[in-house]
């Protein structure tokens, strides 16, 4: 593992990561590595990314540093390879073959650093009939069968934001692969390529369901099973004020507490009789519609009925349990999820806000001993671009009326 200056604390302190800027699962994976203490240097492109968000609010770039390199410039690839030569990990999210054409593919990087773990984040993977095709989260999870499991039987499957594909099936599998390959590199001295495809990771997430399908305990259709909304005591219900309560009373003792608190003791035996599930669902729905979400929250508070209110993004940080644990944190005026998981000996934290494109060029050049990153001793092009970008954004913000919350 590379030694030298790092930007913070955590179990990955001392690990150096080069991130070739992109959007979606790659930046999230690198945020997770940075949260865990790695020194992540994001290589931004001139002009910024296509993501329409103010860089100051792009939380996926927290705990990182940024330099700007034009990979299409004559000296661009050499500057990235200089960073790769001093890194433990490099992560890119281009379509297959793009990094190679730019001169920063696995072969180029391993020629400079045989121990490097080269992580590749794509939707379709590095090979296969669709490898070169465009796509997004919803496209990838659609073909894995995962999207087809979600939602009511008589309506189109709802889109689960981009949490299931991009982040669960993509980013988290990339990080697991990178850390496993890093362990191997430390033991053997040999790096390798990690091919993290969202279709592979999302399919892997459904392993238990495929086992149930094989055993005959899962029907291959929506809202017909224990965990997909088909079961009346595992799902969501609307309340009198238009809110929702989530119910997960699967085990007998939890179910008994659930129906008792609802005042539906006479339906205790309906749990195991699927012919009565329609009756049970209607009764439960009627009871929940009789009170507000907050009133039902009080009813179930302190019980093991496995019932919880469905909160919005802005409400979640104020939930008593999450507030007590510090699940969310405030940094530089932005409320955001705190790093996870937690470590007893190497605690993590949000150390710095989102990296501004190119703002850390001089510091990275010094710490990583790559003086070629700095081309202007007074002000680097990257720093000039970052400053210009910030000034332009400030002018746009000043002219744009704020929407009412």
CSV table of C-alpha atoms in Angstrom, one decimal:
chain,number,residue,atom,x,y,z
A,1,UNK,CA,0.0,0.0,0.0
A,2,UNK,CA,1.2,3.5,-0.9
A,3,UNK,CA,2.5,5.5,2.1
A,4,UNK,CA,2.4,9.3,2.4
A,5,UNK,CA,0.1,12.1,3.2
A,6,UNK,CA,-3.6,11.3,3.4
A,7,UNK,CA,-6.6,13.6,3.8
A,8,UNK,CA,-8.2,12.2,6.9
A,9,UNK,CA,-8.9,9.2,9.1
A,10,UNK,CA,-10.6,5.8,8.6
A,11,UNK,CA,-9.7,2.2,7.8
A,12,UNK,CA,-8.5,3.1,4.3
A,13,UNK,CA,-6.1,5.8,5.5
A,14,UNK,CA,-3.0,5.5,3.4
A,15,UNK,CA,-4.8,4.3,0.3
A,16,UNK,CA,-4.6,6.5,-2.8
A,17,UNK,CA,-7.4,6.5,-5.3
A,18,UNK,CA,-7.6,8.2,-8.7
A,19,UNK,CA,-11.1,8.8,-9.9
A,20,UNK,CA,-11.7,9.7,-13.6
A,21,UNK,CA,-14.7,12.0,-13.3
A,22,UNK,CA,-18.1,10.7,-14.4
A,23,UNK,CA,-21.6,10.7,-13.0
A,24,UNK,CA,-23.7,8.2,-11.0
A,25,UNK,CA,-22.2,5.0,-9.6
A,26,UNK,CA,-18.5,5.8,-10.1
A,27,UNK,CA,-18.5,9.0,-8.0
A,28,UNK,CA,-20.7,7.4,-5.3
A,29,UNK,CA,-18.2,4.5,-5.1
A,30,UNK,CA,-15.3,6.9,-4.8
A,31,UNK,CA,-17.2,8.9,-2.1
A,32,UNK,CA,-17.6,5.7,-0.1
A,33,UNK,CA,-13.8,5.0,-0.4
A,34,UNK,CA,-13.1,8.7,0.6
A,35,UNK,CA,-15.5,8.4,3.5
A,36,UNK,CA,-13.5,5.4,4.7
A,37,UNK,CA,-10.3,7.5,4.7
A,38,UNK,CA,-8.8,7.0,1.3
A,39,UNK,CA,-7.1,9.9,-0.4
A,40,UNK,CA,-9.3,10.2,-3.5
A,41,UNK,CA,-8.1,12.6,-6.2
A,42,UNK,CA,-10.9,13.2,-8.8
A,43,UNK,CA,-9.6,14.0,-12.3
A,44,UNK,CA,-12.2,16.4,-13.6
A,45,UNK,CA,-12.5,17.4,-17.3
A,46,UNK,CA,-12.4,20.9,-18.5
A,47,UNK,CA,-15.9,22.4,-18.5
A,48,UNK,CA,-17.2,20.1,-15.8
A,49,UNK,CA,-19.7,17.2,-16.0
A,50,UNK,CA,-23.1,16.9,-17.6
A,51,UNK,CA,-24.7,16.6,-14.2
A,52,UNK,CA,-26.9,19.7,-13.6
A,53,UNK,CA,-25.9,20.4,-10.0
A,54,UNK,CA,-23.9,23.1,-8.4
A,55,UNK,CA,-20.5,21.5,-7.5
A,56,UNK,CA,-20.8,22.9,-4.0
A,57,UNK,CA,-23.8,20.7,-3.4
A,58,UNK,CA,-22.6,17.5,-5.1
A,59,UNK,CA,-22.2,15.4,-1.9
A,60,UNK,CA,-20.8,12.5,-3.8
A,61,UNK,CA,-17.6,14.5,-4.2
A,62,UNK,CA,-17.1,15.1,-0.4
A,63,UNK,CA,-13.9,14.1,1.3
A,64,UNK,CA,-12.1,14.2,-2.1
A,65,UNK,CA,-9.7,16.5,-3.9
A,66,UNK,CA,-9.9,17.6,-7.5
A,67,UNK,CA,-7.5,18.4,-10.4
A,68,UNK,CA,-8.4,19.2,-13.9
A,69,UNK,CA,-6.8,17.3,-16.8
A,70,UNK,CA,-7.8,17.4,-20.4
A,71,UNK,CA,-7.3,13.8,-21.5
A,72,UNK,CA,-7.6,14.9,-25.2
A,73,UNK,CA,-4.7,17.3,-24.8
A,74,UNK,CA,-1.2,16.0,-25.9
A,75,UNK,CA,0.1,15.8,-22.3
A,76,UNK,CA,-3.2,14.8,-20.7
A,77,UNK,CA,-2.8,11.0,-20.6
A,78,UNK,CA,0.8,11.3,-19.2
A,79,UNK,CA,-0.4,13.4,-16.3
A,80,UNK,CA,-3.1,10.8,-15.4
A,81,UNK,CA,-0.5,8.0,-15.8
A,82,UNK,CA,1.8,9.9,-13.4
A,83,UNK,CA,-1.0,9.9,-10.8
A,84,UNK,CA,-1.8,6.2,-11.5
A,85,UNK,CA,1.9,5.3,-11.0
A,86,UNK,CA,1.6,6.6,-7.4
A,87,UNK,CA,-1.9,5.2,-6.7
A,88,UNK,CA,-3.3,2.0,-5.3
A,89,UNK,CA,-6.6,2.2,-7.1
A,90,UNK,CA,-7.9,3.9,-10.3
A,91,UNK,CA,-11.7,4.0,-11.1
A,92,UNK,CA,-13.3,4.9,-14.4
A,93,UNK,CA,-16.8,4.7,-15.8
A,94,UNK,CA,-16.5,5.1,-19.5
A,95,UNK,CA,-17.9,2.8,-22.2
A,96,UNK,CA,-15.7,-0.2,-23.0
A,97,UNK,CA,-12.6,0.8,-25.0
A,98,UNK,CA,-12.8,4.6,-24.3
A,99,UNK,CA,-10.1,4.6,-21.6
A,100,UNK,CA,-7.9,2.6,-23.9
A,101,UNK,CA,-8.4,5.1,-26.8
A,102,UNK,CA,-7.5,7.9,-24.4
A,103,UNK,CA,-4.3,6.2,-23.4
A,104,UNK,CA,-5.2,5.5,-19.8
A,105,UNK,CA,-6.6,2.0,-20.0
A,106,UNK,CA,-5.5,-0.9,-17.9
A,107,UNK,CA,-2.5,-1.8,-20.1
A,108,UNK,CA,-1.1,1.7,-20.0
A,109,UNK,CA,-1.6,2.0,-16.2
A,110,UNK,CA,-0.2,-1.4,-15.3
A,111,UNK,CA,2.8,-0.7,-17.4
A,112,UNK,CA,3.5,2.1,-14.9
A,113,UNK,CA,2.2,0.5,-11.8
A,114,UNK,CA,1.8,-3.4,-11.8
A,115,UNK,CA,0.2,-3.3,-8.3
A,116,UNK,CA,-2.7,-1.0,-9.4
A,117,UNK,CA,-6.3,-2.1,-8.9
A,118,UNK,CA,-8.1,-0.8,-12.0
A,119,UNK,CA,-11.9,-0.5,-11.3
A,120,UNK,CA,-14.3,-0.3,-14.2
A,121,UNK,CA,-17.9,0.8,-13.6
A,122,UNK,CA,-20.4,0.3,-16.3
A,123,UNK,CA,-24.1,-0.7,-16.7
A,124,UNK,CA,-23.7,-3.6,-19.2
A,125,UNK,CA,-20.2,-4.7,-18.4
A,126,UNK,CA,-17.0,-4.9,-20.5
A,127,UNK,CA,-18.4,-7.5,-22.9
A,128,UNK,CA,-21.6,-8.9,-24.2
A,129,UNK,CA,-24.1,-7.8,-27.0
A,130,UNK,CA,-25.1,-4.6,-25.2
A,131,UNK,CA,-21.6,-3.6,-23.9
A,132,UNK,CA,-21.3,-0.7,-26.2
A,133,UNK,CA,-24.9,0.5,-25.9
A,134,UNK,CA,-26.1,3.5,-23.8
A,135,UNK,CA,-28.3,2.9,-20.8
A,136,UNK,CA,-29.3,4.1,-17.4
A,137,UNK,CA,-30.2,2.5,-14.1
A,138,UNK,CA,-33.8,1.7,-15.1
A,139,UNK,CA,-32.6,0.0,-18.3
A,140,UNK,CA,-30.1,-2.2,-16.4
A,141,UNK,CA,-32.5,-3.3,-13.6
A,142,UNK,CA,-35.2,-4.0,-16.2
A,143,UNK,CA,-33.4,-6.9,-17.9
A,144,UNK,CA,-32.3,-8.5,-14.6
A,145,UNK,CA,-35.8,-9.2,-13.5
A,146,UNK,CA,-35.4,-7.0,-10.4
A,147,UNK,CA,-37.6,-4.2,-11.8
A,148,UNK,CA,-40.3,-6.6,-12.8
A,149,UNK,CA,-40.7,-7.7,-9.1
A,150,UNK,CA,-41.6,-4.3,-7.9
A,151,UNK,CA,-45.1,-2.7,-7.7
A,152,UNK,CA,-48.8,-3.6,-8.1
A,153,UNK,CA,-49.8,-6.3,-10.4
A,154,UNK,CA,-52.2,-4.1,-12.4
A,155,UNK,CA,-49.8,-1.1,-12.9
A,156,UNK,CA,-46.4,-0.6,-14.5
A,157,UNK,CA,-43.4,-1.3,-12.2
A,158,UNK,CA,-42.5,1.9,-10.3
A,159,UNK,CA,-39.0,3.3,-10.8
A,160,UNK,CA,-37.0,3.0,-7.5
A,161,UNK,CA,-35.0,6.2,-8.1
A,162,UNK,CA,-31.5,5.1,-9.1
A,163,UNK,CA,-30.8,3.3,-5.7
A,164,UNK,CA,-31.3,-0.3,-6.8
A,165,UNK,CA,-29.1,-0.3,-10.0
A,166,UNK,CA,-26.6,2.5,-9.9
A,167,UNK,CA,-25.8,2.4,-6.2
A,168,UNK,CA,-26.7,-1.1,-4.8
A,169,UNK,CA,-26.0,-3.2,-7.9
A,170,UNK,CA,-23.2,-0.8,-9.1
A,171,UNK,CA,-21.3,1.3,-6.6
A,172,UNK,CA,-21.4,-1.2,-3.7
A,173,UNK,CA,-20.3,-4.1,-5.9
A,174,UNK,CA,-17.5,-2.0,-7.3
A,175,UNK,CA,-16.2,-1.1,-3.9
A,176,UNK,CA,-16.4,-4.7,-2.7
A,177,UNK,CA,-14.4,-5.8,-5.8
A,178,UNK,CA,-11.9,-3.0,-5.4
A,179,UNK,CA,-11.2,-3.8,-1.8
A,180,UNK,CA,-10.9,-7.5,-2.5
A,181,UNK,CA,-8.5,-6.8,-5.3
A,182,UNK,CA,-6.6,-4.4,-3.1
A,183,UNK,CA,-6.2,-7.1,-0.5
A,184,UNK,CA,-4.9,-9.5,-3.2
A,185,UNK,CA,-2.5,-6.8,-4.5
A,186,UNK,CA,-1.0,-6.2,-1.1
A,187,UNK,CA,-0.5,-10.0,-0.6
A,188,UNK,CA,0.8,-10.8,-4.1
A,189,UNK,CA,2.2,-7.5,-5.5
A,190,UNK,CA,-0.1,-7.9,-8.5
A,191,UNK,CA,-2.9,-5.6,-9.5
A,192,UNK,CA,-5.9,-6.5,-11.7
A,193,UNK,CA,-9.0,-5.2,-13.4
A,194,UNK,CA,-12.3,-5.2,-11.6
A,195,UNK,CA,-15.2,-5.3,-14.0
A,196,UNK,CA,-18.3,-4.1,-12.1
A,197,UNK,CA,-21.4,-4.2,-14.2
A,198,UNK,CA,-24.7,-3.0,-12.8
A,199,UNK,CA,-26.5,-5.9,-14.5
A,200,UNK,CA,-24.3,-8.3,-12.7
A,201,UNK,CA,-24.6,-6.7,-9.3
A,202,UNK,CA,-28.4,-6.2,-9.5
A,203,UNK,CA,-28.9,-9.8,-10.6
A,204,UNK,CA,-26.7,-11.0,-7.6
A,205,UNK,CA,-28.9,-9.0,-5.2
A,206,UNK,CA,-31.8,-11.3,-6.2
A,207,UNK,CA,-30.0,-14.5,-5.2
A,208,UNK,CA,-32.5,-15.3,-2.3
A,209,UNK,CA,-35.5,-14.7,-4.6
A,210,UNK,CA,-34.1,-17.1,-7.2
A,211,UNK,CA,-33.7,-19.7,-4.6
A,212,UNK,CA,-37.3,-19.2,-3.5
A,213,UNK,CA,-38.4,-19.3,-7.1
A,214,UNK,CA,-36.6,-22.6,-7.6
A,215,UNK,CA,-38.1,-24.1,-4.4
A,216,UNK,CA,-41.6,-23.1,-5.6
A,217,UNK,CA,-42.1,-20.6,-2.8
A,218,UNK,CA,-42.0,-17.5,-5.1
A,219,UNK,CA,-44.4,-16.8,-8.0
A,220,UNK,CA,-42.8,-15.1,-11.0
A,221,UNK,CA,-45.3,-12.2,-11.0
A,222,UNK,CA,-45.7,-9.0,-9.0
A,223,UNK,CA,-47.7,-8.5,-5.8
A,224,UNK,CA,-48.2,-12.3,-5.3
A,225,UNK,CA,-45.5,-13.1,-2.8
A,226,UNK,CA,-44.5,-12.6,0.8
A,227,UNK,CA,-42.0,-9.7,0.2
A,228,UNK,CA,-43.4,-7.9,-2.8
A,229,UNK,CA,-46.7,-6.5,-1.5
A,230,UNK,CA,-48.7,-9.6,-2.0
A,231,UNK,CA,-48.8,-10.3,1.7
A,232,UNK,CA,-51.2,-8.0,3.6
A,233,UNK,CA,-48.9,-7.8,6.6
A,234,UNK,CA,-45.9,-6.8,4.6
A,235,UNK,CA,-46.5,-3.6,2.7
A,236,UNK,CA,-47.6,0.0,2.9
A,237,UNK,CA,-51.0,1.6,3.8
A,238,UNK,CA,-52.4,5.1,3.4
A,239,UNK,CA,-53.5,7.0,6.5
A,240,UNK,CA,-56.2,9.6,7.0
A,241,UNK,CA,-54.0,12.6,6.2
A,242,UNK,CA,-52.5,11.1,3.0
A,243,UNK,CA,-49.4,9.8,4.7
A,244,UNK,CA,-48.3,6.2,4.7
A,245,UNK,CA,-47.3,3.5,7.2
A,246,UNK,CA,-44.9,0.6,6.4
A,247,UNK,CA,-45.8,-2.8,7.9
A,248,UNK,CA,-43.4,-5.7,8.2
A,249,UNK,CA,-45.1,-8.0,10.7
A,250,UNK,CA,-43.9,-11.3,9.2
A,251,UNK,CA,-43.2,-13.5,12.3
A,252,UNK,CA,-46.2,-14.8,14.4
A,253,UNK,CA,-45.3,-12.8,17.5
A,254,UNK,CA,-44.9,-9.6,15.5
A,255,UNK,CA,-48.1,-10.2,13.6
A,256,UNK,CA,-50.0,-10.8,16.9
A,257,UNK,CA,-48.8,-7.4,18.2
A,258,UNK,CA,-49.7,-5.8,14.9
A,259,UNK,CA,-53.4,-6.9,14.8
A,260,UNK,CA,-53.8,-6.3,18.5
A,261,UNK,CA,-52.7,-2.7,18.2
A,262,UNK,CA,-54.9,-2.2,15.2
A,263,UNK,CA,-57.9,-3.6,17.1
A,264,UNK,CA,-58.2,-6.5,14.7
A,265,UNK,CA,-57.8,-9.4,17.1
A,266,UNK,CA,-60.5,-11.4,15.4
A,267,UNK,CA,-58.3,-11.6,12.3
A,268,UNK,CA,-55.4,-13.3,14.2
A,269,UNK,CA,-55.9,-16.6,12.4
A,270,UNK,CA,-55.9,-15.0,8.9
A,271,UNK,CA,-52.1,-14.8,8.9
A,272,UNK,CA,-51.7,-18.4,7.7
A,273,UNK,CA,-54.9,-18.6,5.7
A,274,UNK,CA,-54.1,-17.0,2.3
A,275,UNK,CA,-57.8,-17.3,1.3
A,276,UNK,CA,-58.5,-14.7,3.9
A,277,UNK,CA,-55.8,-12.3,2.8
A,278,UNK,CA,-58.2,-10.1,0.8
A,279,UNK,CA,-60.4,-9.7,3.9
A,280,UNK,CA,-57.4,-9.0,6.0
A,281,UNK,CA,-56.0,-6.4,3.6
A,282,UNK,CA,-59.3,-4.5,3.4
A,283,UNK,CA,-59.6,-4.5,7.2
A,284,UNK,CA,-56.1,-3.3,7.7
A,285,UNK,CA,-56.5,-0.6,5.1
A,286,UNK,CA,-59.7,0.7,6.6
A,287,UNK,CA,-58.1,0.9,10.1
A,288,UNK,CA,-55.1,2.8,8.8
A,289,UNK,CA,-57.4,5.3,7.0
A,290,UNK,CA,-59.1,6.1,10.3
A,291,UNK,CA,-56.2,8.0,11.8
A,292,UNK,CA,-53.3,10.2,10.7
A,293,UNK,CA,-49.8,9.0,10.1
A,294,UNK,CA,-48.5,10.7,13.3
A,295,UNK,CA,-51.4,9.2,15.4
A,296,UNK,CA,-50.5,5.7,14.2
A,297,UNK,CA,-46.8,6.3,14.8
A,298,UNK,CA,-47.7,6.9,18.5
A,299,UNK,CA,-49.9,3.8,18.6
A,300,UNK,CA,-47.1,1.5,17.4
A,301,UNK,CA,-44.3,3.3,19.3
A,302,UNK,CA,-42.4,1.0,21.6
A,303,UNK,CA,-44.0,-2.2,20.2
A,304,UNK,CA,-42.5,-5.1,18.2
A,305,UNK,CA,-45.2,-4.9,15.5
A,306,UNK,CA,-42.6,-3.8,12.9
A,307,UNK,CA,-44.6,-0.8,11.8
A,308,UNK,CA,-43.0,2.5,10.9
A,309,UNK,CA,-44.1,5.8,9.3
A,310,UNK,CA,-43.0,6.4,5.7
A,311,UNK,CA,-40.9,9.6,5.9
A,312,UNK,CA,-39.8,12.1,3.2
A,313,UNK,CA,-36.2,12.9,2.6
A,314,UNK,CA,-36.5,16.2,4.6
A,315,UNK,CA,-38.3,14.4,7.5
A,316,UNK,CA,-35.9,11.5,7.8
A,317,UNK,CA,-33.0,13.4,9.6
A,318,UNK,CA,-35.4,14.4,12.3
A,319,UNK,CA,-36.6,10.9,13.2
A,320,UNK,CA,-35.7,10.3,16.8
A,321,UNK,CA,-33.7,7.1,16.2
A,322,UNK,CA,-31.7,8.5,13.3
A,323,UNK,CA,-31.1,11.8,15.2
A,324,UNK,CA,-29.8,9.9,18.2
A,325,UNK,CA,-27.4,7.8,16.1
A,326,UNK,CA,-26.3,10.7,14.0
A,327,UNK,CA,-27.3,8.9,10.8
A,328,UNK,CA,-27.4,12.3,9.1
A,329,UNK,CA,-25.0,15.1,9.7
A,330,UNK,CA,-24.7,18.8,8.7
A,331,UNK,CA,-21.5,20.0,7.0
A,332,UNK,CA,-21.0,23.3,5.4
A,333,UNK,CA,-24.7,24.0,5.6
A,334,UNK,CA,-25.7,20.8,3.8
A,335,UNK,CA,-27.7,18.1,5.6
A,336,UNK,CA,-26.4,14.7,4.3
A,337,UNK,CA,-26.1,11.1,5.3
A,338,UNK,CA,-23.1,10.4,7.5
A,339,UNK,CA,-20.5,7.9,6.4
A,340,UNK,CA,-21.4,4.3,6.9
A,341,UNK,CA,-20.7,1.7,8.2
A,342,UNK,CA,-19.1,2.6,11.6
A,343,UNK,CA,-15.7,1.5,12.9
A,344,UNK,CA,-14.6,1.2,16.6
A,345,UNK,CA,-10.9,1.8,16.0
A,346,UNK,CA,-10.8,3.9,12.8
A,347,UNK,CA,-13.8,6.3,13.0
A,348,UNK,CA,-14.9,8.1,9.8
A,349,UNK,CA,-16.3,11.6,9.3
A,350,UNK,CA,-17.3,14.1,6.7
A,351,UNK,CA,-14.0,15.9,6.7
A,352,UNK,CA,-14.4,18.3,3.7
A,353,UNK,CA,-17.2,19.4,1.5
A,354,UNK,CA,-17.6,18.6,-2.2
A,355,UNK,CA,-14.4,19.1,-4.1
A,356,UNK,CA,-14.5,22.0,-6.5
A,357,UNK,CA,-13.2,21.1,-9.9
A,358,UNK,CA,-9.5,21.8,-10.1
A,359,UNK,CA,-9.3,23.6,-6.8
A,360,UNK,CA,-6.7,21.2,-5.3
A,361,UNK,CA,-4.2,21.0,-8.1
A,362,UNK,CA,-1.3,22.5,-6.3
A,363,UNK,CA,-1.8,20.5,-3.1
A,364,UNK,CA,-2.1,17.2,-5.0
A,365,UNK,CA,0.9,18.0,-7.1
A,366,UNK,CA,2.9,18.5,-3.9
A,367,UNK,CA,1.5,15.5,-1.9
A,368,UNK,CA,1.7,13.0,-4.7
A,369,UNK,CA,5.0,14.4,-6.1
A,370,UNK,CA,3.5,15.1,-9.5
A,371,UNK,CA,4.9,18.6,-10.3
A,372,UNK,CA,3.7,18.4,-13.9
A,373,UNK,CA,0.1,19.0,-12.7
A,374,UNK,CA,1.1,22.6,-12.0
A,375,UNK,CA,1.8,24.5,-15.2
A,376,UNK,CA,1.5,28.0,-13.7
A,377,UNK,CA,3.4,28.9,-10.6
A,378,UNK,CA,1.0,31.7,-9.8
A,379,UNK,CA,-2.3,30.2,-10.7
A,380,UNK,CA,-2.8,26.9,-12.4
A,381,UNK,CA,-5.3,26.6,-15.3
A,382,UNK,CA,-7.3,24.2,-13.1
A,383,UNK,CA,-7.5,26.8,-10.3
A,384,UNK,CA,-8.4,29.5,-12.8
A,385,UNK,CA,-11.2,27.3,-14.3
A,386,UNK,CA,-12.5,26.5,-10.8
A,387,UNK,CA,-12.5,30.1,-9.8
A,388,UNK,CA,-14.2,31.1,-13.1
A,389,UNK,CA,-16.8,28.4,-12.7
A,390,UNK,CA,-17.6,29.5,-9.2
A,391,UNK,CA,-17.8,33.2,-10.2
A,392,UNK,CA,-20.2,32.3,-13.1
A,393,UNK,CA,-22.3,30.1,-10.9
A,394,UNK,CA,-22.5,32.9,-8.3
A,395,UNK,CA,-23.8,35.3,-11.0
A,396,UNK,CA,-26.4,32.8,-12.2
A,397,UNK,CA,-27.5,32.1,-8.7
A,398,UNK,CA,-27.9,35.8,-8.0
A,399,UNK,CA,-30.1,36.3,-11.1
A,400,UNK,CA,-32.2,33.2,-10.4
A,401,UNK,CA,-35.3,33.6,-8.1
A,402,UNK,CA,-35.5,31.1,-5.4
A,403,UNK,CA,-38.5,28.8,-5.4
A,404,UNK,CA,-40.7,28.6,-2.4
A,405,UNK,CA,-39.9,25.5,-0.3
